[in-house]
Short mmCIF file of C-alpha atoms in Angstrom, two decimals:
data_model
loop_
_atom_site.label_atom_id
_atom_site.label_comp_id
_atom_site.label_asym_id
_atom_site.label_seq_id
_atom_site.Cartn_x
_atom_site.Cartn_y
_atom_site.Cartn_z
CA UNK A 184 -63.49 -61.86 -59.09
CA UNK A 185 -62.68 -63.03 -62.42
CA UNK A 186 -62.08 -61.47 -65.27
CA UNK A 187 -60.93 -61.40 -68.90
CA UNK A 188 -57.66 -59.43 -69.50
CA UNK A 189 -56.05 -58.19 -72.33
CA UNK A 190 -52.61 -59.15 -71.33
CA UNK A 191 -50.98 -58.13 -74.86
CA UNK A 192 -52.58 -56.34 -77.56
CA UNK A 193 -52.51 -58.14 -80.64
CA UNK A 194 -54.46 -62.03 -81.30
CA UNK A 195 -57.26 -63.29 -79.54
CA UNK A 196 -54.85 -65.39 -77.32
CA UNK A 197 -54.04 -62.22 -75.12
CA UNK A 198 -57.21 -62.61 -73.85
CA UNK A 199 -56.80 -64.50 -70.55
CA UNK A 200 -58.75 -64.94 -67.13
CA UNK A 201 -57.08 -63.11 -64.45
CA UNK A 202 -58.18 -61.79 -60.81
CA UNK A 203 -59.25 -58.57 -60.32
CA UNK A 204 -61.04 -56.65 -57.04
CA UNK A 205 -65.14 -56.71 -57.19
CA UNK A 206 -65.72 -53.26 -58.51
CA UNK A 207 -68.41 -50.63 -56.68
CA UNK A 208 -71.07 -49.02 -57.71
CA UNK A 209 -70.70 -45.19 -57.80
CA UNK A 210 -73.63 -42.47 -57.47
CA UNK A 211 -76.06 -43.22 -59.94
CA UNK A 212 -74.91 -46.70 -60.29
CA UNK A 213 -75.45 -50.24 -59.93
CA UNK A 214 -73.54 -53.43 -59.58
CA UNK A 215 -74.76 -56.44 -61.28
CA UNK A 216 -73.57 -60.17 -61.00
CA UNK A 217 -72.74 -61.21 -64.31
CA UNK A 218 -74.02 -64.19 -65.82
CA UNK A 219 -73.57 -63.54 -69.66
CA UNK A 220 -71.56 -60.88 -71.51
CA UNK A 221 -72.25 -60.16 -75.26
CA UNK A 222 -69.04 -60.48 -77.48
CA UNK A 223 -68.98 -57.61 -80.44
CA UNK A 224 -66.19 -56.05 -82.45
CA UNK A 225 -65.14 -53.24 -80.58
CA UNK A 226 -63.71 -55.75 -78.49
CA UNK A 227 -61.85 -56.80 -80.93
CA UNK A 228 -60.58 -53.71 -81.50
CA UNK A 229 -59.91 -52.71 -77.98
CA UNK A 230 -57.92 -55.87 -78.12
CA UNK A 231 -55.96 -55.14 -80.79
CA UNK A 232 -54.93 -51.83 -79.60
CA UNK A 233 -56.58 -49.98 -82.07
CA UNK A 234 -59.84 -48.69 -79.53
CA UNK A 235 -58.80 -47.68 -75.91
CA UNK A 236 -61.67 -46.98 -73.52
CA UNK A 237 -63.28 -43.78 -72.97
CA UNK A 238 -61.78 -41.96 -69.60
CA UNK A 239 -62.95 -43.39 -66.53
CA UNK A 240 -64.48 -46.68 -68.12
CA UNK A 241 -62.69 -50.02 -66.91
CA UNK A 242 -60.01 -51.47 -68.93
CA UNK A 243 -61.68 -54.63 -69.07
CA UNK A 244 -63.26 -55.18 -72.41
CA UNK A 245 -67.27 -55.66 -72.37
CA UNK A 246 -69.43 -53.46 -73.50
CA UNK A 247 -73.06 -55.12 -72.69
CA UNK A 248 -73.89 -57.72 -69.82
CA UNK A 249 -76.99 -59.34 -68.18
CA UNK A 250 -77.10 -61.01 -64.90
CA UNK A 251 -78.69 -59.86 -61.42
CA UNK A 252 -78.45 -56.42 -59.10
CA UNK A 253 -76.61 -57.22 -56.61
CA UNK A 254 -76.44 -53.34 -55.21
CA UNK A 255 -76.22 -49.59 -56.06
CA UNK A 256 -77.02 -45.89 -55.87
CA UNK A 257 -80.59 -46.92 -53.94
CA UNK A 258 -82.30 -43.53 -54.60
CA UNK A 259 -81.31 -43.79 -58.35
CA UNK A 260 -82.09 -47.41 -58.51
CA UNK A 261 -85.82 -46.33 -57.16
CA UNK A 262 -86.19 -43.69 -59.84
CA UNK A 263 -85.69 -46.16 -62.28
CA UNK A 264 -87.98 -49.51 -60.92
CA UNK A 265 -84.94 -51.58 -60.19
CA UNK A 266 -84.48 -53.50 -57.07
CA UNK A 267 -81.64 -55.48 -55.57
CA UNK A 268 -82.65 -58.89 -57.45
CA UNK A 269 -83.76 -57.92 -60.18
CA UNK A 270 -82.60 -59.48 -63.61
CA UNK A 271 -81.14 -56.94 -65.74
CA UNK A 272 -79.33 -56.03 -69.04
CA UNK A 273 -77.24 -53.32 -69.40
CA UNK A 274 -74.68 -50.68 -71.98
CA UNK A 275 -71.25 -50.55 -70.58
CA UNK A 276 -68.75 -48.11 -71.73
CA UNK A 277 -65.94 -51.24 -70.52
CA UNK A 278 -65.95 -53.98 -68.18
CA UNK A 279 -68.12 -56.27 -69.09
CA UNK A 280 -65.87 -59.99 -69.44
CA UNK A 281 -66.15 -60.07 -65.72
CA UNK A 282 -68.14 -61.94 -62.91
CA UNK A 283 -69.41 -58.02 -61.38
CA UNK A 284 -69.91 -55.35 -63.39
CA UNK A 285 -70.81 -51.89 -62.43
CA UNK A 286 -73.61 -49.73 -64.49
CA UNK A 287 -75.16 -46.49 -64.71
CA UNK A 288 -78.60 -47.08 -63.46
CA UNK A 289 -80.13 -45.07 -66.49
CA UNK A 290 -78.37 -47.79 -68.99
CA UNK A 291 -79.81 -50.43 -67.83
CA UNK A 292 -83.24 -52.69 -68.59
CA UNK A 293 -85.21 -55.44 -67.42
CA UNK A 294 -84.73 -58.84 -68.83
CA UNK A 295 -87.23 -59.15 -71.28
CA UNK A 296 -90.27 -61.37 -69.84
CA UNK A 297 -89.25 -65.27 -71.22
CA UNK A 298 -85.91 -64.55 -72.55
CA UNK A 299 -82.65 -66.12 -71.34
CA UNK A 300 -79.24 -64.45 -69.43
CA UNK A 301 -77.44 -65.49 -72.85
CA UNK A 302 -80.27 -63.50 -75.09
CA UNK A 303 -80.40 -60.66 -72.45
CA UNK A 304 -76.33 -60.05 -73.11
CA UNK A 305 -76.92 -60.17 -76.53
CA UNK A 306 -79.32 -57.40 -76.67
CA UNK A 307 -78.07 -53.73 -75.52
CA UNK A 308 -75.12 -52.92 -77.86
CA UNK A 309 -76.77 -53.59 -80.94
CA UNK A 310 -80.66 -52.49 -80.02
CA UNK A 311 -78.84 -49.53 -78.52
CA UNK A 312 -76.59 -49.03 -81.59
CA UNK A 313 -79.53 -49.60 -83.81
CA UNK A 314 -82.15 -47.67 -82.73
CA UNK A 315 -79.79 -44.44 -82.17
CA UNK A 316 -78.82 -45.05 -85.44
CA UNK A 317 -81.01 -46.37 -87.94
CA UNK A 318 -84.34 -44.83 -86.51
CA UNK A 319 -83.01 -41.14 -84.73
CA UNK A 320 -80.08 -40.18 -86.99
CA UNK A 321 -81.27 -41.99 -90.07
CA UNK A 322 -84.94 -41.27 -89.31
CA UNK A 323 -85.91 -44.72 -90.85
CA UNK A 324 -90.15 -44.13 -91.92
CA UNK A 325 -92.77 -47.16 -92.44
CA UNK A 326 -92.51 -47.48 -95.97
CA UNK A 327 -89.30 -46.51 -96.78
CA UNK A 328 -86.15 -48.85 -97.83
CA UNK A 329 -83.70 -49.70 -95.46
CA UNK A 330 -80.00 -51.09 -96.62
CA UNK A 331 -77.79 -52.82 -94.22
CA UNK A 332 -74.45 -54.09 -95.04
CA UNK A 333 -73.55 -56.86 -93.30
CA UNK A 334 -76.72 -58.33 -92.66
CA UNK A 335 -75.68 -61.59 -90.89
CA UNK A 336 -73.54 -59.59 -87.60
CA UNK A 337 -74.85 -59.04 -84.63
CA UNK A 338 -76.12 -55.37 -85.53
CA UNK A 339 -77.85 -56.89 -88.68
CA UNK A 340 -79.72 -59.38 -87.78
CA UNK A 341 -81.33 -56.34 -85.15
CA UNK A 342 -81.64 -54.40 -87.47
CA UNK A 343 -83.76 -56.79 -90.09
CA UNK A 344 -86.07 -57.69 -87.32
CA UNK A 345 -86.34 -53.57 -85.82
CA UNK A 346 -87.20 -52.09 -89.33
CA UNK A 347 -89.16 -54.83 -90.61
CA UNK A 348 -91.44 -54.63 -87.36
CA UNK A 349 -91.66 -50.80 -88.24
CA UNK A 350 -92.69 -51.21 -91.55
CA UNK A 351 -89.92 -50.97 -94.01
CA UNK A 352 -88.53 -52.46 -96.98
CA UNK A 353 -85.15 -54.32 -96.14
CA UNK A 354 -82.07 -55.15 -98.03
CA UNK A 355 -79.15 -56.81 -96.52
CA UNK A 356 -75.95 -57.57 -98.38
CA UNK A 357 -73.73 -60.71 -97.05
CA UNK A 358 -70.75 -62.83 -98.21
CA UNK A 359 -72.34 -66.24 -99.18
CA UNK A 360 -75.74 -67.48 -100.33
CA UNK A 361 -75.86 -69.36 -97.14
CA UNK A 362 -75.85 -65.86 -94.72
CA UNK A 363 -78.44 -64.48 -97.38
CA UNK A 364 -80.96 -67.19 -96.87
CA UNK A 365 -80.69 -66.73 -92.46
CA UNK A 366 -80.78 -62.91 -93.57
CA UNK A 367 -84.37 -63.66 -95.62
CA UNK A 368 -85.39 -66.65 -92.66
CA UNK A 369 -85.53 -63.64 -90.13
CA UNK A 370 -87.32 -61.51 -92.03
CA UNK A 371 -85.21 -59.58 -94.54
CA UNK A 372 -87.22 -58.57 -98.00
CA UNK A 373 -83.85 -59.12 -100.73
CA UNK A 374 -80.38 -60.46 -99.64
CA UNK A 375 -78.02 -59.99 -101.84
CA UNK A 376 -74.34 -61.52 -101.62
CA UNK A 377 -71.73 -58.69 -102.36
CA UNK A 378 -68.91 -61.92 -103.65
CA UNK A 379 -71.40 -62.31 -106.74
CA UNK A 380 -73.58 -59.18 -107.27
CA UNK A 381 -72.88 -55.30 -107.44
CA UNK A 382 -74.43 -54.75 -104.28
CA UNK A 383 -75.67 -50.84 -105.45
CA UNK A 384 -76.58 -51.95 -108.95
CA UNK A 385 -78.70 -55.00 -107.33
CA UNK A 386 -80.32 -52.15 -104.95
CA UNK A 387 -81.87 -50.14 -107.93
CA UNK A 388 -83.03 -52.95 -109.63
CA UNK A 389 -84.73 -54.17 -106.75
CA UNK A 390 -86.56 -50.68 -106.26
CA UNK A 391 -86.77 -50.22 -109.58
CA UNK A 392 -84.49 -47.38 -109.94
CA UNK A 393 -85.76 -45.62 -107.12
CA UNK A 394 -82.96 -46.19 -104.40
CA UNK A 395 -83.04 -47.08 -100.81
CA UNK A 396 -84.08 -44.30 -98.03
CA UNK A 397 -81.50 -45.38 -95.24
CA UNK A 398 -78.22 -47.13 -95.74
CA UNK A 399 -76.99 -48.49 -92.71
CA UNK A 400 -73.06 -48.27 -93.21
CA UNK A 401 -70.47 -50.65 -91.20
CA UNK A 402 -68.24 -51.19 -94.01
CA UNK A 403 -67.14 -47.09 -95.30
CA UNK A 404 -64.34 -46.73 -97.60
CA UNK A 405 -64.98 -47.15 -101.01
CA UNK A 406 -68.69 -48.21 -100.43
CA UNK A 407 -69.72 -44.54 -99.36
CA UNK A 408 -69.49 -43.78 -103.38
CA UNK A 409 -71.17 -46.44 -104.62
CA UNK A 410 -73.87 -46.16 -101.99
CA UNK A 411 -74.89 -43.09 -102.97
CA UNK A 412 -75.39 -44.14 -106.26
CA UNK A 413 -78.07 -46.52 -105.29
CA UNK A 414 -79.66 -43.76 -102.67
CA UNK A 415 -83.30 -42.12 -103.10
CA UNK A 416 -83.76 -39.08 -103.16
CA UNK A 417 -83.30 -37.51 -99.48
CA UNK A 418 -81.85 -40.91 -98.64
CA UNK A 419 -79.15 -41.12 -95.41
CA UNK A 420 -76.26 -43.14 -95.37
CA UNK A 421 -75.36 -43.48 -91.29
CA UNK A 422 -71.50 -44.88 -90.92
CA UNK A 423 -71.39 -46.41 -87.86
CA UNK A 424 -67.91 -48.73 -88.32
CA UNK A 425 -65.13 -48.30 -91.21
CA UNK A 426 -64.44 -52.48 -91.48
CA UNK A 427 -63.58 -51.01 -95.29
CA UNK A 428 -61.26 -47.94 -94.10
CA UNK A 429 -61.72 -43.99 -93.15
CA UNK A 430 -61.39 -42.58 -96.58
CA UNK A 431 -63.79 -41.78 -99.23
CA UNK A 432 -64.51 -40.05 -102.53
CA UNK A 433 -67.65 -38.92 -103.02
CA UNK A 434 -69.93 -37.17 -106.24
CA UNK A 435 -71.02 -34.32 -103.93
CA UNK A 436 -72.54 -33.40 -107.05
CA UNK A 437 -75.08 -36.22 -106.47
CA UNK A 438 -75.30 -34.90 -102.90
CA UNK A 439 -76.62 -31.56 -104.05
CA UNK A 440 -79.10 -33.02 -107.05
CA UNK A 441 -80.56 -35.22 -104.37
CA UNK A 442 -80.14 -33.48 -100.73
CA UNK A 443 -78.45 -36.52 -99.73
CA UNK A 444 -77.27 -36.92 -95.88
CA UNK A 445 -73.68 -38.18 -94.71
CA UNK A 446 -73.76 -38.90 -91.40
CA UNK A 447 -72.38 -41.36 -88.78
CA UNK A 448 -71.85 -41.86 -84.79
CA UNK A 449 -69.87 -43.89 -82.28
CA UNK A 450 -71.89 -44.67 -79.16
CA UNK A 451 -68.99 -45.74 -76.57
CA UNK A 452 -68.12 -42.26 -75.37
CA UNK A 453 -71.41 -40.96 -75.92
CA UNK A 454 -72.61 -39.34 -72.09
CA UNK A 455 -75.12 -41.14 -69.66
CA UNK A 456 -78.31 -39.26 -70.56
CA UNK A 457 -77.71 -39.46 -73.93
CA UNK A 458 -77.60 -43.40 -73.85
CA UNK A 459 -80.51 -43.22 -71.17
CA UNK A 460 -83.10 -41.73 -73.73
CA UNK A 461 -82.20 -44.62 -75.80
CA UNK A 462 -83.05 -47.02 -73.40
CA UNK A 463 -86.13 -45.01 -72.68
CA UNK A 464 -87.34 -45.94 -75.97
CA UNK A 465 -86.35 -49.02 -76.41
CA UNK A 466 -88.08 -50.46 -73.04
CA UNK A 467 -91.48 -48.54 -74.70
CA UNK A 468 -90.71 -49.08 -78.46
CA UNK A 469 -88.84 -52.08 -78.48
CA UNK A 470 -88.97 -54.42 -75.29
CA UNK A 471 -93.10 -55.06 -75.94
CA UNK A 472 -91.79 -56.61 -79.45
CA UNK A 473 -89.49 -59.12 -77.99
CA UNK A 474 -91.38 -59.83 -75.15
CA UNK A 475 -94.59 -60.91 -77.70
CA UNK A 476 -91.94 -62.50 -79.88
CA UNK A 477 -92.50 -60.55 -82.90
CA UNK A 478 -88.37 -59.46 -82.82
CA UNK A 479 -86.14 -62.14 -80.82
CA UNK A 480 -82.17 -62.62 -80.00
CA UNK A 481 -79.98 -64.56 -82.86
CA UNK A 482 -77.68 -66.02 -80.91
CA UNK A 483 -74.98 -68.34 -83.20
CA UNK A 484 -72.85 -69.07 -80.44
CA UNK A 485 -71.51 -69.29 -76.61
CA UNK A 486 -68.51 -69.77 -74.44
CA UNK A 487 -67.09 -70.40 -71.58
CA UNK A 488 -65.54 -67.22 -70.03
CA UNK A 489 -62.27 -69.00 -70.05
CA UNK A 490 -62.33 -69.49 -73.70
CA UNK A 491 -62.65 -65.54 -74.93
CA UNK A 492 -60.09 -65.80 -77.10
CA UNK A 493 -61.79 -68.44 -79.17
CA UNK A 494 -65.02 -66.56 -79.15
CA UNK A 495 -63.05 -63.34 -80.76
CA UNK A 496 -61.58 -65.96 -83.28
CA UNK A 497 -65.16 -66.58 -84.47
CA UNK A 498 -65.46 -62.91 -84.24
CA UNK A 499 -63.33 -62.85 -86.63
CA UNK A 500 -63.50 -64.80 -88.93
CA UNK A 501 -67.05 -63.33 -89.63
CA UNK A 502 -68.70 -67.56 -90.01
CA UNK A 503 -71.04 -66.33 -87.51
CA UNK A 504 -75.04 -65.26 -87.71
CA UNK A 505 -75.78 -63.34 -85.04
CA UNK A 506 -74.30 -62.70 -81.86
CA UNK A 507 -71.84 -64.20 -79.32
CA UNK A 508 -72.00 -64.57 -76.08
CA UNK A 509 -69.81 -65.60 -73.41
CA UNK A 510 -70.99 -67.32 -70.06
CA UNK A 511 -69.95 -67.16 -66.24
CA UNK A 512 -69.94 -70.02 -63.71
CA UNK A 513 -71.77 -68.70 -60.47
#
C-alpha cells in the first residue's frame, strides 16, 4: 500500500509517499480502507521529532481516518454494530496517512448519515479531544462561559459549535479580524483578536467582571497567568497543547481565593476503553447533532496524499479555518 513517511525529521518536505505492507487487524480490531485522513498538529510534531508514537502504534503519522471496513476481530466487530462495508471514522494512536489502516473496534463510529469521507476524517481527533476535554475534565454547564484560544483550528471551530449546542456562552480569541468574523459565522458569542486586544482584560469586560467558567488552553506559557485573571469563580483552565511553552507562573493566591482548577490531558497514549467511553458519548451526545445539522465539519482545505507536505505547510502557517484533510485515490 501507500503511505506517507517521515523520511527525515525536520520540514514538511520529509514527508514523502513510500510502500509499505497492508497492515492486519489484531484482536479487537478492524482494518479500514482509507479514503480520507484528517491532518492536525501532532503530526506536525511527530514530524518534527519532537512527538514519537506511543509503544506499539505505527510509525506512520495519522491520527484519525474515515473510509470503509474492509475486515477485523468479527466477534468484536458484532459487539459494536459494524459490518464488513460499513463506512466508518475512527481515533488512531498512528497510522493514519495510509491507503489501510488498522483500528480498535471500540474507537471507531459510523459515518454520520449525509456527511462526506473528507468531513468523516475531519471529525474524531478533535470531537474526541473536545468532548474529553472541555465537557468531562472541564465539566463545561449550560449557562456557563466557555474560552477557547485559538478559535479558528481545527479543535476550535468543534468546540464553538459543541458548547454553543449545549448551551454556553463562547469566547474565542484569534489572530486577525478576518478568523474572528468565521469564529462569530459558526456560532461563537465574542471573538476577540489577541494582535489588538488584551485577550483576559476583553474577557471581563465582556462578562462584566465576572470571568469565564472553562478556559480551553492550547497555547500555555505565559497565558496560564493571565487566564486566571479573567477566570470565575470555580472556573477550569484545561491545557491540552503548550503552542506558547511548558512553563508558567501562577498567583496561586488567586487559586485559593477562588478554588480555581489547573488541569490538562494528552489523549494519544490514553488506553482503548478510555477512548471507547468517549466515543460512546459522542455517537449518543454528539453524532444526532451533526447528523440534523445543528453542529457540521469546517473543512478549509484538502490534498492529494502525495502532497502532505504542503498540507503541513498550511498547518503551519496557521492561514487555515478549520481542518485539513488529505485524500486517497482508490
Amino acid at each position: 500500500m501507500q503511505a506517507v513517511e517521515i523520511t527525515a525529521f525536520g520540514p514538511p518536505e520529509g514527508l514523502r509517499l513510500g510502500q509499505r505492507p497492508r497492515p492486519q487487524a489484531g484482536s479487537g480490531e478492524l482494518l479500514i480502507r482509507v479514503a480520507a485522513s484528517g491532518v492536525n498538529r501532532p503530526d506536525v510534531l511527530q514530524r518534527k521529532g519532537h512527538y514519537a508514537p506511543p509503544p506499539g502504534a505505527s510509525d506512520l503519522p495519522g491520527l484519525e481516518v474515515a473510509g470503509v471496513v474492509e475486515s477485523g476481530d468479527e466477534a468484536a466487530m458484532e459487539r459494536a454494530g459494524i459490518r464488513v462495508g460499513d463506512r466508518v471514522c475512527a481515533l488512531v494512536a498512528g497510522g493514519g496517512y495510509a491507503q489501510w489502516c488498522v483500528a480498535p473496534v471500540g474507537q471507531c463510529l459510523p459515518v454520520p448519515a449525509g456527511l462526506s469521507d473528507v468531513e468523516a476524517a475531519s471529525l474524531p481527533e478533535t470531537f474526541f479531544t473536545v468532548w474529553s476535554n472541555v465537557f468531562d475534565r472541564g465539566r463545561l454547564q449550560s449557562g456557563e462561559v466557555l474560552l477557547v484560544q485559538g478559535g479558528s483550528s481545527g479543535i476550535g471551530v468543534t468546540a464553538i459549535q459543541l458548547a454553543r449546542a449545549r448551551g454556553a456562552t463562547v469566547i474565542v480569541t484569534t489572530g486577525s479580524e478576518d478568523k474572528c468574523a468565521a469564529c462569530l459565522q459558526l456560532g461563537a458569542h465574542h471573538a476577540i483578536n489577541y494582535r489588538t486586544h488584551d485577550f483576559a482584560a476583553e474577557v471581563l469586560r465582556i462578562t462584566e467582571g465576572r470571568g469565564a467558567d472553562v478556559v480551553l488552553d492550547m497555547v500555555a506559557g505565559d497565558y496560564v497567568a493571565r487566564e486566571l485573571g479573567c477566570l470565575a469563580e470555580d472556573g477550569r483552565i484545561v491545557i491540552i497543547a503548550v503552542q506558547g511553552g511548558i512553563k508558567a507562573q501562577i498567583d496561586a493566591g488567586a487559586v485559593l481565593r477562588k478554588r480555581l482548577t489547573i488541569t490538562g490531558s494528552t489523549l494519544r497514549a490514553r488506553p482503548v476503553a478510555f477512548k471507547a467511553q468517549i466515543a460512546q458519548a459522542l455517537r449518543s451526545e454528539v453524532w444526532p447533532l451533526l447528523e440534523s445539522g445543528r453542529i457540521r465539519p469546517v473543512i478549509h482545505s484538502t490534498y492529494p496524499a502525495g502532497e502532505a507536505a504542503a498540507a503541513h505547510a498550511l498547518m503551519e502557517s496557521s492561514e487555515h479555518v478549520g481542518k485539513i484533510v488529505l485524500t486517497w485515490s482508490a
